[in-house]
């Protein structure tokens, strides 16, 4: 990239570039979106592209030159990335699929897994395969009952409305009743007791399948926590549990196969990262592969990913404390 603050910019060249950039997609990028991306008001951008802008055209061209440089840099970085294989079926994903399938039969299941075990990707893949799956991802702000219910409303694609807690819950019941669907509650460890019990009640009233997914803390709270007596009704209804803190060695091998990593030293390195507690598992491995590939391309586009590239990428990541 170059700094064009004090350099002349060809106004006509930038006009042609931004028009071509906008029309690369079908339909063309909406003016409002292009305005947000460039930081230039649509009321200025449109007449500039039409050649009718009465203001300082060179200033607009200069800002568009900066935007063009960022677009080209992003495209270059994208070209250096390996092809993402998407969903990779692993030993752990098969276990999680079973949890989802059993829940979809109208039961309640619980999965407590660590980060980087493929939980979220498996849910997305299952939803693509099975249909009638609603995934509500919880967060700290959904600890209270009404925010939790409204998060489920979003998953069910219900229009946002101002509702009482009781009315919001009733609408969920009406929506899922008789549809033989599956409600996946991801990051369920953020839920309070009331939220978990409300979801259990939806299951009791409608027969909707429910799969609670979260970390190990979730299952510990339900089974052995200080509120375990309050979860007694839920515990009786749990058809299957799965607890797993880390990916398995087979998971890592299948992950490497999916990313077409054949070098034994790199596979061993990634296995050490993935199987280290609190490292981020397979998600961290993907980050390192992508970052290492960009470093390799910056050094020499003709060579492939090497172990030294991954080690250098690790220096900039939170896993730098792992001696892999």
PDB file of C-alpha atoms in Angstrom:
ATOM      1  CA  UNK A   1       0.000   0.000   0.000  1.00  0.00           C
ATOM      2  CA  UNK A   2       1.085   3.596  -0.588  1.00  0.00           C
ATOM      3  CA  UNK A   3       0.134   6.790   1.230  1.00  0.00           C
ATOM      4  CA  UNK A   4      -1.710   9.053  -1.219  1.00  0.00           C
ATOM      5  CA  UNK A   5      -2.214  11.925   1.201  1.00  0.00           C
ATOM      6  CA  UNK A   6      -0.003  14.290  -0.791  1.00  0.00           C
ATOM      7  CA  UNK A   7       0.039  12.479  -4.149  1.00  0.00           C
ATOM      8  CA  UNK A   8      -2.203  13.239  -7.147  1.00  0.00           C
ATOM      9  CA  UNK A   9      -4.957  10.719  -7.892  1.00  0.00           C
ATOM     10  CA  UNK A  10      -6.545  10.158 -11.301  1.00  0.00           C
ATOM     11  CA  UNK A  11     -10.206  11.031 -10.711  1.00  0.00           C
ATOM     12  CA  UNK A  12     -11.485   9.319 -13.857  1.00  0.00           C
ATOM     13  CA  UNK A  13      -9.523   6.143 -13.096  1.00  0.00           C
ATOM     14  CA  UNK A  14     -11.045   5.929  -9.618  1.00  0.00           C
ATOM     15  CA  UNK A  15     -14.521   6.602 -11.002  1.00  0.00           C
ATOM     16  CA  UNK A  16     -14.165   3.697 -13.424  1.00  0.00           C
ATOM     17  CA  UNK A  17     -12.747   1.444 -10.702  1.00  0.00           C
ATOM     18  CA  UNK A  18     -15.533   2.038  -8.167  1.00  0.00           C
ATOM     19  CA  UNK A  19     -18.226   1.589 -10.824  1.00  0.00           C
ATOM     20  CA  UNK A  20     -16.607  -1.688 -11.897  1.00  0.00           C
ATOM     21  CA  UNK A  21     -16.231  -2.800  -8.262  1.00  0.00           C
ATOM     22  CA  UNK A  22     -19.905  -2.119  -7.582  1.00  0.00           C
ATOM     23  CA  UNK A  23     -21.043  -4.008 -10.686  1.00  0.00           C
ATOM     24  CA  UNK A  24     -18.910  -7.114 -10.060  1.00  0.00           C
ATOM     25  CA  UNK A  25     -21.880  -8.707  -8.309  1.00  0.00           C
ATOM     26  CA  UNK A  26     -25.339  -9.423  -9.704  1.00  0.00           C
ATOM     27  CA  UNK A  27     -27.259  -7.429  -8.646  1.00  0.00           C
ATOM     28  CA  UNK A  28     -24.767  -4.597  -8.074  1.00  0.00           C
ATOM     29  CA  UNK A  29     -23.790  -3.686  -4.517  1.00  0.00           C
ATOM     30  CA  UNK A  30     -26.525  -1.411  -3.059  1.00  0.00           C
ATOM     31  CA  UNK A  31     -25.457   2.221  -2.690  1.00  0.00           C
ATOM     32  CA  UNK A  32     -26.156   2.176   1.037  1.00  0.00           C
ATOM     33  CA  UNK A  33     -23.818  -0.804   1.537  1.00  0.00           C
ATOM     34  CA  UNK A  34     -21.097   0.719  -0.656  1.00  0.00           C
ATOM     35  CA  UNK A  35     -21.420   3.921   1.337  1.00  0.00           C
ATOM     36  CA  UNK A  36     -20.828   2.040   4.597  1.00  0.00           C
ATOM     37  CA  UNK A  37     -17.825   0.201   3.145  1.00  0.00           C
ATOM     38  CA  UNK A  38     -16.140   3.308   1.723  1.00  0.00           C
ATOM     39  CA  UNK A  39     -17.180   5.766   4.437  1.00  0.00           C
ATOM     40  CA  UNK A  40     -18.477   8.134   1.739  1.00  0.00           C
ATOM     41  CA  UNK A  41     -22.143   9.279   1.928  1.00  0.00           C
ATOM     42  CA  UNK A  42     -24.341   7.710  -0.745  1.00  0.00           C
ATOM     43  CA  UNK A  43     -25.497  11.206  -1.722  1.00  0.00           C
ATOM     44  CA  UNK A  44     -21.899  12.001  -2.626  1.00  0.00           C
ATOM     45  CA  UNK A  45     -20.881   8.625  -4.024  1.00  0.00           C
ATOM     46  CA  UNK A  46     -23.716   8.289  -6.540  1.00  0.00           C
ATOM     47  CA  UNK A  47     -23.148  11.632  -8.319  1.00  0.00           C
ATOM     48  CA  UNK A  48     -19.369  11.051  -8.236  1.00  0.00           C
ATOM     49  CA  UNK A  49     -19.830   7.755 -10.075  1.00  0.00           C
ATOM     50  CA  UNK A  50     -22.180   9.444 -12.553  1.00  0.00           C
ATOM     51  CA  UNK A  51     -19.675  12.236 -13.164  1.00  0.00           C
ATOM     52  CA  UNK A  52     -22.056  14.915 -11.872  1.00  0.00           C
ATOM     53  CA  UNK A  53     -20.588  15.606  -8.421  1.00  0.00           C
ATOM     54  CA  UNK A  54     -20.081  19.348  -7.918  1.00  0.00           C
ATOM     55  CA  UNK A  55     -17.767  19.121  -4.917  1.00  0.00           C
ATOM     56  CA  UNK A  56     -14.061  18.295  -4.611  1.00  0.00           C
ATOM     57  CA  UNK A  57     -13.776  15.247  -6.866  1.00  0.00           C
ATOM     58  CA  UNK A  58     -10.088  14.751  -6.084  1.00  0.00           C
ATOM     59  CA  UNK A  59     -10.784  14.316  -2.365  1.00  0.00           C
ATOM     60  CA  UNK A  60     -13.407  11.661  -3.126  1.00  0.00           C
ATOM     61  CA  UNK A  61     -11.020   9.944  -5.550  1.00  0.00           C
ATOM     62  CA  UNK A  62      -8.320   9.936  -2.875  1.00  0.00           C
ATOM     63  CA  UNK A  63     -10.643   8.228  -0.384  1.00  0.00           C
ATOM     64  CA  UNK A  64     -11.662   5.702  -3.019  1.00  0.00           C
ATOM     65  CA  UNK A  65      -7.991   4.989  -3.752  1.00  0.00           C
ATOM     66  CA  UNK A  66      -7.510   4.128  -0.071  1.00  0.00           C
ATOM     67  CA  UNK A  67     -10.574   1.866  -0.223  1.00  0.00           C
ATOM     68  CA  UNK A  68      -9.266   0.198  -3.401  1.00  0.00           C
ATOM     69  CA  UNK A  69      -5.949  -0.565  -1.709  1.00  0.00           C
ATOM     70  CA  UNK A  70      -7.720  -2.218   1.232  1.00  0.00           C
ATOM     71  CA  UNK A  71      -9.877  -4.308  -1.139  1.00  0.00           C
ATOM     72  CA  UNK A  72      -6.845  -5.439  -3.154  1.00  0.00           C
ATOM     73  CA  UNK A  73      -4.869  -6.272   0.009  1.00  0.00           C
ATOM     74  CA  UNK A  74      -7.772  -8.339   1.313  1.00  0.00           C
ATOM     75  CA  UNK A  75      -8.080 -10.193  -2.008  1.00  0.00           C
ATOM     76  CA  UNK A  76      -4.361 -10.947  -1.991  1.00  0.00           C
ATOM     77  CA  UNK A  77      -4.551 -12.313   1.538  1.00  0.00           C
ATOM     78  CA  UNK A  78      -7.574 -14.437   0.589  1.00  0.00           C
ATOM     79  CA  UNK A  79      -5.687 -15.915  -2.366  1.00  0.00           C
ATOM     80  CA  UNK A  80      -2.911 -17.076  -0.031  1.00  0.00           C
ATOM     81  CA  UNK A  81      -5.337 -18.984   2.191  1.00  0.00           C
ATOM     82  CA  UNK A  82      -5.771 -22.727   1.669  1.00  0.00           C
ATOM     83  CA  UNK A  83      -9.186 -23.911   0.523  1.00  0.00           C
ATOM     84  CA  UNK A  84     -11.403 -24.291   3.576  1.00  0.00           C
ATOM     85  CA  UNK A  85     -12.904 -27.802   3.375  1.00  0.00           C
ATOM     86  CA  UNK A  86     -15.956 -26.730   5.368  1.00  0.00           C
ATOM     87  CA  UNK A  87     -17.544 -29.345   7.592  1.00  0.00           C
ATOM     88  CA  UNK A  88     -15.201 -32.247   8.380  1.00  0.00           C
ATOM     89  CA  UNK A  89     -16.784 -35.392   9.755  1.00  0.00           C
ATOM     90  CA  UNK A  90     -14.771 -36.442  12.787  1.00  0.00           C
ATOM     91  CA  UNK A  91     -15.111 -39.007  15.531  1.00  0.00           C
ATOM     92  CA  UNK A  92     -16.499 -36.310  17.838  1.00  0.00           C
ATOM     93  CA  UNK A  93     -18.878 -34.869  15.248  1.00  0.00           C
ATOM     94  CA  UNK A  94     -20.419 -38.335  14.854  1.00  0.00           C
ATOM     95  CA  UNK A  95     -21.097 -38.458  18.601  1.00  0.00           C
ATOM     96  CA  UNK A  96     -22.622 -34.982  18.519  1.00  0.00           C
ATOM     97  CA  UNK A  97     -24.739 -35.937  15.508  1.00  0.00           C
ATOM     98  CA  UNK A  98     -26.145 -38.797  17.570  1.00  0.00           C
ATOM     99  CA  UNK A  99     -27.089 -36.353  20.352  1.00  0.00           C
ATOM    100  CA  UNK A 100     -28.908 -34.190  17.833  1.00  0.00           C
ATOM    101  CA  UNK A 101     -30.649 -37.127  16.164  1.00  0.00           C
ATOM    102  CA  UNK A 102     -31.916 -38.503  19.471  1.00  0.00           C
ATOM    103  CA  UNK A 103     -33.127 -35.062  20.574  1.00  0.00           C
ATOM    104  CA  UNK A 104     -34.888 -34.640  17.234  1.00  0.00           C
ATOM    105  CA  UNK A 105     -36.950 -37.701  18.118  1.00  0.00           C
ATOM    106  CA  UNK A 106     -38.648 -35.549  20.768  1.00  0.00           C
ATOM    107  CA  UNK A 107     -36.215 -36.049  23.627  1.00  0.00           C
ATOM    108  CA  UNK A 108     -33.792 -33.909  25.648  1.00  0.00           C
ATOM    109  CA  UNK A 109     -30.027 -34.388  25.280  1.00  0.00           C
ATOM    110  CA  UNK A 110     -27.024 -32.544  26.701  1.00  0.00           C
ATOM    111  CA  UNK A 111     -23.563 -32.079  25.202  1.00  0.00           C
ATOM    112  CA  UNK A 112     -20.773 -30.610  27.322  1.00  0.00           C
ATOM    113  CA  UNK A 113     -17.667 -30.087  25.219  1.00  0.00           C
ATOM    114  CA  UNK A 114     -14.581 -27.931  25.237  1.00  0.00           C
ATOM    115  CA  UNK A 115     -13.776 -25.307  22.564  1.00  0.00           C
ATOM    116  CA  UNK A 116     -12.515 -26.544  19.224  1.00  0.00           C
ATOM    117  CA  UNK A 117     -14.330 -29.881  19.225  1.00  0.00           C
ATOM    118  CA  UNK A 118     -16.530 -28.953  16.250  1.00  0.00           C
ATOM    119  CA  UNK A 119     -19.782 -28.429  18.149  1.00  0.00           C
ATOM    120  CA  UNK A 120     -21.070 -25.378  16.264  1.00  0.00           C
ATOM    121  CA  UNK A 121     -20.091 -26.684  12.818  1.00  0.00           C
ATOM    122  CA  UNK A 122     -21.758 -30.010  13.559  1.00  0.00           C
ATOM    123  CA  UNK A 123     -25.011 -28.270  14.521  1.00  0.00           C
ATOM    124  CA  UNK A 124     -24.954 -26.267  11.285  1.00  0.00           C
ATOM    125  CA  UNK A 125     -24.296 -29.395   9.238  1.00  0.00           C
ATOM    126  CA  UNK A 126     -27.084 -31.306  10.978  1.00  0.00           C
ATOM    127  CA  UNK A 127     -29.520 -28.445  10.359  1.00  0.00           C
ATOM    128  CA  UNK A 128     -28.585 -28.535   6.645  1.00  0.00           C
ATOM    129  CA  UNK A 129     -29.244 -32.256   6.516  1.00  0.00           C
ATOM    130  CA  UNK A 130     -32.346 -32.592   8.680  1.00  0.00           C
ATOM    131  CA  UNK A 131     -34.287 -29.353   8.437  1.00  0.00           C
ATOM    132  CA  UNK A 132     -36.745 -28.083  11.073  1.00  0.00           C
ATOM    133  CA  UNK A 133     -33.833 -27.225  13.396  1.00  0.00           C
ATOM    134  CA  UNK A 134     -33.783 -23.965  15.322  1.00  0.00           C
ATOM    135  CA  UNK A 135     -30.511 -22.905  16.958  1.00  0.00           C
ATOM    136  CA  UNK A 136     -30.531 -20.235  19.664  1.00  0.00           C
ATOM    137  CA  UNK A 137     -27.084 -19.186  20.874  1.00  0.00           C
ATOM    138  CA  UNK A 138     -27.061 -17.896  24.413  1.00  0.00           C
ATOM    139  CA  UNK A 139     -24.797 -15.186  25.811  1.00  0.00           C
ATOM    140  CA  UNK A 140     -24.242 -13.501  29.192  1.00  0.00           C
ATOM    141  CA  UNK A 141     -27.121 -11.106  28.513  1.00  0.00           C
ATOM    142  CA  UNK A 142     -29.603 -14.010  28.141  1.00  0.00           C
ATOM    143  CA  UNK A 143     -29.106 -15.177  31.714  1.00  0.00           C
ATOM    144  CA  UNK A 144     -32.519 -13.704  32.580  1.00  0.00           C
ATOM    145  CA  UNK A 145     -35.732 -15.324  31.375  1.00  0.00           C
ATOM    146  CA  UNK A 146     -37.192 -12.796  28.921  1.00  0.00           C
ATOM    147  CA  UNK A 147     -33.924 -12.164  27.006  1.00  0.00           C
ATOM    148  CA  UNK A 148     -33.521 -15.935  26.675  1.00  0.00           C
ATOM    149  CA  UNK A 149     -37.021 -16.325  25.246  1.00  0.00           C
ATOM    150  CA  UNK A 150     -36.464 -13.454  22.793  1.00  0.00           C
ATOM    151  CA  UNK A 151     -33.251 -15.130  21.618  1.00  0.00           C
ATOM    152  CA  UNK A 152     -35.319 -18.220  20.866  1.00  0.00           C
ATOM    153  CA  UNK A 153     -37.803 -15.981  19.018  1.00  0.00           C
ATOM    154  CA  UNK A 154     -34.955 -14.927  16.708  1.00  0.00           C
ATOM    155  CA  UNK A 155     -34.047 -18.562  16.067  1.00  0.00           C
ATOM    156  CA  UNK A 156     -37.700 -19.265  15.222  1.00  0.00           C
ATOM    157  CA  UNK A 157     -37.713 -16.219  12.906  1.00  0.00           C
ATOM    158  CA  UNK A 158     -40.518 -14.538  14.819  1.00  0.00           C
ATOM    159  CA  UNK A 159     -41.041 -10.820  14.315  1.00  0.00           C
ATOM    160  CA  UNK A 160     -39.645  -8.742  17.228  1.00  0.00           C
ATOM    161  CA  UNK A 161     -42.428  -7.401  19.438  1.00  0.00           C
ATOM    162  CA  UNK A 162     -42.745  -5.912  22.880  1.00  0.00           C
ATOM    163  CA  UNK A 163     -44.170  -8.749  24.972  1.00  0.00           C
ATOM    164  CA  UNK A 164     -44.549  -9.862  28.538  1.00  0.00           C
ATOM    165  CA  UNK A 165     -42.505 -12.889  29.583  1.00  0.00           C
ATOM    166  CA  UNK A 166     -45.618 -15.082  29.744  1.00  0.00           C
ATOM    167  CA  UNK A 167     -46.829 -14.017  26.281  1.00  0.00           C
ATOM    168  CA  UNK A 168     -43.370 -14.477  24.755  1.00  0.00           C
ATOM    169  CA  UNK A 169     -43.175 -18.003  26.152  1.00  0.00           C
ATOM    170  CA  UNK A 170     -46.699 -18.834  24.950  1.00  0.00           C
ATOM    171  CA  UNK A 171     -45.746 -17.772  21.399  1.00  0.00           C
ATOM    172  CA  UNK A 172     -42.788 -20.183  21.432  1.00  0.00           C
ATOM    173  CA  UNK A 173     -45.109 -23.010  22.485  1.00  0.00           C
ATOM    174  CA  UNK A 174     -47.563 -22.176  19.702  1.00  0.00           C
ATOM    175  CA  UNK A 175     -44.760 -22.003  17.153  1.00  0.00           C
ATOM    176  CA  UNK A 176     -43.143 -25.384  17.885  1.00  0.00           C
ATOM    177  CA  UNK A 177     -46.207 -27.441  18.792  1.00  0.00           C
ATOM    178  CA  UNK A 178     -46.796 -30.342  16.411  1.00  0.00           C
ATOM    179  CA  UNK A 179     -43.883 -29.503  14.097  1.00  0.00           C
ATOM    180  CA  UNK A 180     -41.552 -32.369  15.114  1.00  0.00           C
ATOM    181  CA  UNK A 181     -38.672 -29.933  15.281  1.00  0.00           C
ATOM    182  CA  UNK A 182     -35.443 -29.663  17.231  1.00  0.00           C
ATOM    183  CA  UNK A 183     -34.522 -26.681  19.399  1.00  0.00           C
ATOM    184  CA  UNK A 184     -30.748 -26.456  19.889  1.00  0.00           C
ATOM    185  CA  UNK A 185     -29.645 -24.250  22.779  1.00  0.00           C
ATOM    186  CA  UNK A 186     -25.980 -23.473  22.137  1.00  0.00           C
ATOM    187  CA  UNK A 187     -23.750 -21.953  24.858  1.00  0.00           C
ATOM    188  CA  UNK A 188     -26.418 -23.112  27.318  1.00  0.00           C
ATOM    189  CA  UNK A 189     -23.979 -22.604  30.211  1.00  0.00           C
ATOM    190  CA  UNK A 190     -24.981 -18.917  30.097  1.00  0.00           C
ATOM    191  CA  UNK A 191     -28.573 -19.766  31.075  1.00  0.00           C
ATOM    192  CA  UNK A 192     -29.979 -19.334  34.554  1.00  0.00           C
ATOM    193  CA  UNK A 193     -32.133 -21.904  36.323  1.00  0.00           C
ATOM    194  CA  UNK A 194     -35.341 -20.219  35.201  1.00  0.00           C
ATOM    195  CA  UNK A 195     -34.280 -20.305  31.549  1.00  0.00           C
ATOM    196  CA  UNK A 196     -33.367 -23.982  31.594  1.00  0.00           C
ATOM    197  CA  UNK A 197     -36.613 -24.884  33.375  1.00  0.00           C
ATOM    198  CA  UNK A 198     -38.668 -22.816  30.910  1.00  0.00           C
ATOM    199  CA  UNK A 199     -37.159 -24.715  27.989  1.00  0.00           C
ATOM    200  CA  UNK A 200     -37.803 -27.999  29.786  1.00  0.00           C
ATOM    201  CA  UNK A 201     -41.440 -26.918  30.154  1.00  0.00           C
ATOM    202  CA  UNK A 202     -41.691 -26.204  26.389  1.00  0.00           C
ATOM    203  CA  UNK A 203     -40.525 -29.751  25.792  1.00  0.00           C
ATOM    204  CA  UNK A 204     -43.101 -31.155  28.223  1.00  0.00           C
ATOM    205  CA  UNK A 205     -45.973 -29.197  26.676  1.00  0.00           C
ATOM    206  CA  UNK A 206     -45.163 -29.680  23.000  1.00  0.00           C
ATOM    207  CA  UNK A 207     -42.842 -32.671  22.640  1.00  0.00           C
ATOM    208  CA  UNK A 208     -40.274 -30.499  20.842  1.00  0.00           C
ATOM    209  CA  UNK A 209     -36.799 -32.007  20.873  1.00  0.00           C
ATOM    210  CA  UNK A 210     -34.207 -30.062  22.846  1.00  0.00           C
ATOM    211  CA  UNK A 211     -30.418 -30.345  22.764  1.00  0.00           C
ATOM    212  CA  UNK A 212     -28.522 -28.282  25.327  1.00  0.00           C
ATOM    213  CA  UNK A 213     -24.929 -27.636  24.241  1.00  0.00           C
ATOM    214  CA  UNK A 214     -22.276 -25.915  26.306  1.00  0.00           C
ATOM    215  CA  UNK A 215     -19.115 -26.520  28.290  1.00  0.00           C
ATOM    216  CA  UNK A 216     -18.425 -28.887  31.159  1.00  0.00           C
ATOM    217  CA  UNK A 217     -19.776 -26.326  33.607  1.00  0.00           C
ATOM    218  CA  UNK A 218     -23.255 -26.832  32.129  1.00  0.00           C
ATOM    219  CA  UNK A 219     -23.471 -30.521  32.983  1.00  0.00           C
ATOM    220  CA  UNK A 220     -21.825 -30.003  36.370  1.00  0.00           C
ATOM    221  CA  UNK A 221     -24.503 -27.454  37.284  1.00  0.00           C
ATOM    222  CA  UNK A 222     -27.310 -29.760  36.208  1.00  0.00           C
ATOM    223  CA  UNK A 223     -26.001 -32.932  37.837  1.00  0.00           C
ATOM    224  CA  UNK A 224     -23.922 -31.941  40.858  1.00  0.00           C
ATOM    225  CA  UNK A 225     -24.262 -28.192  41.406  1.00  0.00           C
ATOM    226  CA  UNK A 226     -25.862 -26.561  44.420  1.00  0.00           C
ATOM    227  CA  UNK A 227     -29.145 -26.268  42.458  1.00  0.00           C
ATOM    228  CA  UNK A 228     -29.192 -29.925  41.356  1.00  0.00           C
ATOM    229  CA  UNK A 229     -32.421 -30.566  43.295  1.00  0.00           C
ATOM    230  CA  UNK A 230     -34.131 -27.894  41.211  1.00  0.00           C
ATOM    231  CA  UNK A 231     -32.958 -29.685  38.058  1.00  0.00           C
ATOM    232  CA  UNK A 232     -34.400 -33.043  39.168  1.00  0.00           C
ATOM    233  CA  UNK A 233     -37.235 -32.932  36.619  1.00  0.00           C
ATOM    234  CA  UNK A 234     -34.811 -32.055  33.845  1.00  0.00           C
ATOM    235  CA  UNK A 235     -32.380 -34.815  34.847  1.00  0.00           C
ATOM    236  CA  UNK A 236     -35.121 -37.420  34.593  1.00  0.00           C
ATOM    237  CA  UNK A 237     -35.833 -36.345  31.019  1.00  0.00           C
ATOM    238  CA  UNK A 238     -32.260 -36.336  29.677  1.00  0.00           C
ATOM    239  CA  UNK A 239     -32.073 -39.216  27.203  1.00  0.00           C
ATOM    240  CA  UNK A 240     -28.348 -38.937  26.472  1.00  0.00           C
ATOM    241  CA  UNK A 241     -25.336 -36.985  27.736  1.00  0.00           C
ATOM    242  CA  UNK A 242     -21.952 -36.497  26.139  1.00  0.00           C
ATOM    243  CA  UNK A 243     -18.971 -34.960  27.953  1.00  0.00           C
ATOM    244  CA  UNK A 244     -15.683 -34.256  26.183  1.00  0.00           C
ATOM    245  CA  UNK A 245     -13.134 -31.622  27.062  1.00  0.00           C
ATOM    246  CA  UNK A 246     -10.722 -32.028  24.125  1.00  0.00           C
ATOM    247  CA  UNK A 247     -10.715 -33.302  20.546  1.00  0.00           C
ATOM    248  CA  UNK A 248      -9.513 -36.883  20.104  1.00  0.00           C
ATOM    249  CA  UNK A 249      -6.366 -37.938  18.244  1.00  0.00           C
ATOM    250  CA  UNK A 250      -8.622 -39.376  15.557  1.00  0.00           C
ATOM    251  CA  UNK A 251     -10.345 -35.985  15.291  1.00  0.00           C
ATOM    252  CA  UNK A 252      -6.995 -34.308  14.650  1.00  0.00           C
ATOM    253  CA  UNK A 253      -6.023 -36.873  12.007  1.00  0.00           C
ATOM    254  CA  UNK A 254      -9.373 -36.408  10.234  1.00  0.00           C
ATOM    255  CA  UNK A 255      -8.990 -32.633  10.491  1.00  0.00           C
ATOM    256  CA  UNK A 256      -5.525 -32.790   8.890  1.00  0.00           C
ATOM    257  CA  UNK A 257      -6.865 -35.020   6.120  1.00  0.00           C
ATOM    258  CA  UNK A 258      -9.644 -32.517   5.450  1.00  0.00           C
ATOM    259  CA  UNK A 259      -7.151 -29.645   5.184  1.00  0.00           C
ATOM    260  CA  UNK A 260      -4.844 -31.836   3.050  1.00  0.00           C
ATOM    261  CA  UNK A 261      -2.021 -31.623   5.565  1.00  0.00           C
ATOM    262  CA  UNK A 262       0.223 -34.591   4.774  1.00  0.00           C
ATOM    263  CA  UNK A 263       3.577 -33.561   6.315  1.00  0.00           C
ATOM    264  CA  UNK A 264       4.199 -35.713   9.434  1.00  0.00           C
ATOM    265  CA  UNK A 265       5.927 -32.885  11.337  1.00  0.00           C
ATOM    266  CA  UNK A 266       3.022 -30.482  10.790  1.00  0.00           C
ATOM    267  CA  UNK A 267       0.448 -33.130  11.723  1.00  0.00           C
ATOM    268  CA  UNK A 268       2.340 -33.885  14.946  1.00  0.00           C
ATOM    269  CA  UNK A 269       2.572 -30.157  15.713  1.00  0.00           C
ATOM    270  CA  UNK A 270      -1.167 -29.637  15.205  1.00  0.00           C
ATOM    271  CA  UNK A 271      -1.965 -32.671  17.334  1.00  0.00           C
ATOM    272  CA  UNK A 272       0.072 -31.235  20.212  1.00  0.00           C
ATOM    273  CA  UNK A 273      -1.779 -27.921  19.933  1.00  0.00           C
ATOM    274  CA  UNK A 274      -5.251 -29.483  19.667  1.00  0.00           C
ATOM    275  CA  UNK A 275      -4.777 -31.886  22.579  1.00  0.00           C
ATOM    276  CA  UNK A 276      -3.440 -29.261  24.996  1.00  0.00           C
ATOM    277  CA  UNK A 277      -6.170 -28.158  27.458  1.00  0.00           C
ATOM    278  CA  UNK A 278      -7.474 -24.604  26.957  1.00  0.00           C
ATOM    279  CA  UNK A 279      -5.647 -24.216  23.643  1.00  0.00           C
ATOM    280  CA  UNK A 280      -8.750 -23.819  21.480  1.00  0.00           C
ATOM    281  CA  UNK A 281      -8.620 -27.289  19.935  1.00  0.00           C
ATOM    282  CA  UNK A 282      -9.241 -27.674  16.210  1.00  0.00           C
ATOM    283  CA  UNK A 283     -10.388 -24.059  15.927  1.00  0.00           C
ATOM    284  CA  UNK A 284      -6.922 -22.911  16.970  1.00  0.00           C
ATOM    285  CA  UNK A 285      -5.362 -25.324  14.481  1.00  0.00           C
ATOM    286  CA  UNK A 286      -7.402 -23.756  11.681  1.00  0.00           C
ATOM    287  CA  UNK A 287      -6.307 -20.264  12.735  1.00  0.00           C
ATOM    288  CA  UNK A 288      -2.669 -21.352  12.674  1.00  0.00           C
ATOM    289  CA  UNK A 289      -2.981 -23.014   9.248  1.00  0.00           C
ATOM    290  CA  UNK A 290      -4.539 -19.886   7.757  1.00  0.00           C
ATOM    291  CA  UNK A 291      -2.086 -17.478   9.389  1.00  0.00           C
ATOM    292  CA  UNK A 292       0.881 -19.717   8.530  1.00  0.00           C
ATOM    293  CA  UNK A 293      -0.253 -19.972   4.904  1.00  0.00           C
ATOM    294  CA  UNK A 294      -0.352 -16.175   4.614  1.00  0.00           C
ATOM    295  CA  UNK A 295       3.161 -15.942   6.070  1.00  0.00           C
ATOM    296  CA  UNK A 296       4.372 -18.589   3.616  1.00  0.00           C
ATOM    297  CA  UNK A 297       2.827 -16.737   0.656  1.00  0.00           C
ATOM    298  CA  UNK A 298       4.361 -13.434   1.776  1.00  0.00           C
ATOM    299  CA  UNK A 299       7.789 -15.080   1.899  1.00  0.00           C
ATOM    300  CA  UNK A 300       7.573 -17.057  -1.345  1.00  0.00           C
ATOM    301  CA  UNK A 301       4.332 -17.721  -3.203  1.00  0.00           C
ATOM    302  CA  UNK A 302       5.762 -20.811  -4.877  1.00  0.00           C
ATOM    303  CA  UNK A 303       6.396 -22.787  -1.703  1.00  0.00           C
ATOM    304  CA  UNK A 304       3.844 -24.455   0.533  1.00  0.00           C
ATOM    305  CA  UNK A 305       3.142 -24.291   4.240  1.00  0.00           C
ATOM    306  CA  UNK A 306       6.007 -25.373   6.501  1.00  0.00           C
ATOM    307  CA  UNK A 307       6.388 -26.084  10.207  1.00  0.00           C
ATOM    308  CA  UNK A 308       8.410 -22.889  10.649  1.00  0.00           C
ATOM    309  CA  UNK A 309       5.458 -20.892   9.227  1.00  0.00           C
ATOM    310  CA  UNK A 310       3.143 -22.435  11.825  1.00  0.00           C
ATOM    311  CA  UNK A 311       5.600 -21.753  14.627  1.00  0.00           C
ATOM    312  CA  UNK A 312       5.894 -18.141  13.519  1.00  0.00           C
ATOM    313  CA  UNK A 313       2.097 -17.849  13.374  1.00  0.00           C
ATOM    314  CA  UNK A 314       1.888 -19.308  16.870  1.00  0.00           C
ATOM    315  CA  UNK A 315       4.135 -16.514  18.172  1.00  0.00           C
ATOM    316  CA  UNK A 316       1.297 -14.069  17.476  1.00  0.00           C
ATOM    317  CA  UNK A 317      -1.423 -16.273  18.918  1.00  0.00           C
ATOM    318  CA  UNK A 318      -2.594 -17.006  22.471  1.00  0.00           C
ATOM    319  CA  UNK A 319      -1.140 -20.528  22.132  1.00  0.00           C
ATOM    320  CA  UNK A 320       2.430 -19.206  22.101  1.00  0.00           C
ATOM    321  CA  UNK A 321       2.844 -20.648  25.622  1.00  0.00           C
ATOM    322  CA  UNK A 322       2.469 -24.183  24.260  1.00  0.00           C
ATOM    323  CA  UNK A 323       5.801 -25.813  23.424  1.00  0.00           C
ATOM    324  CA  UNK A 324       4.724 -27.675  20.313  1.00  0.00           C
TER     325      UNK A 324
END
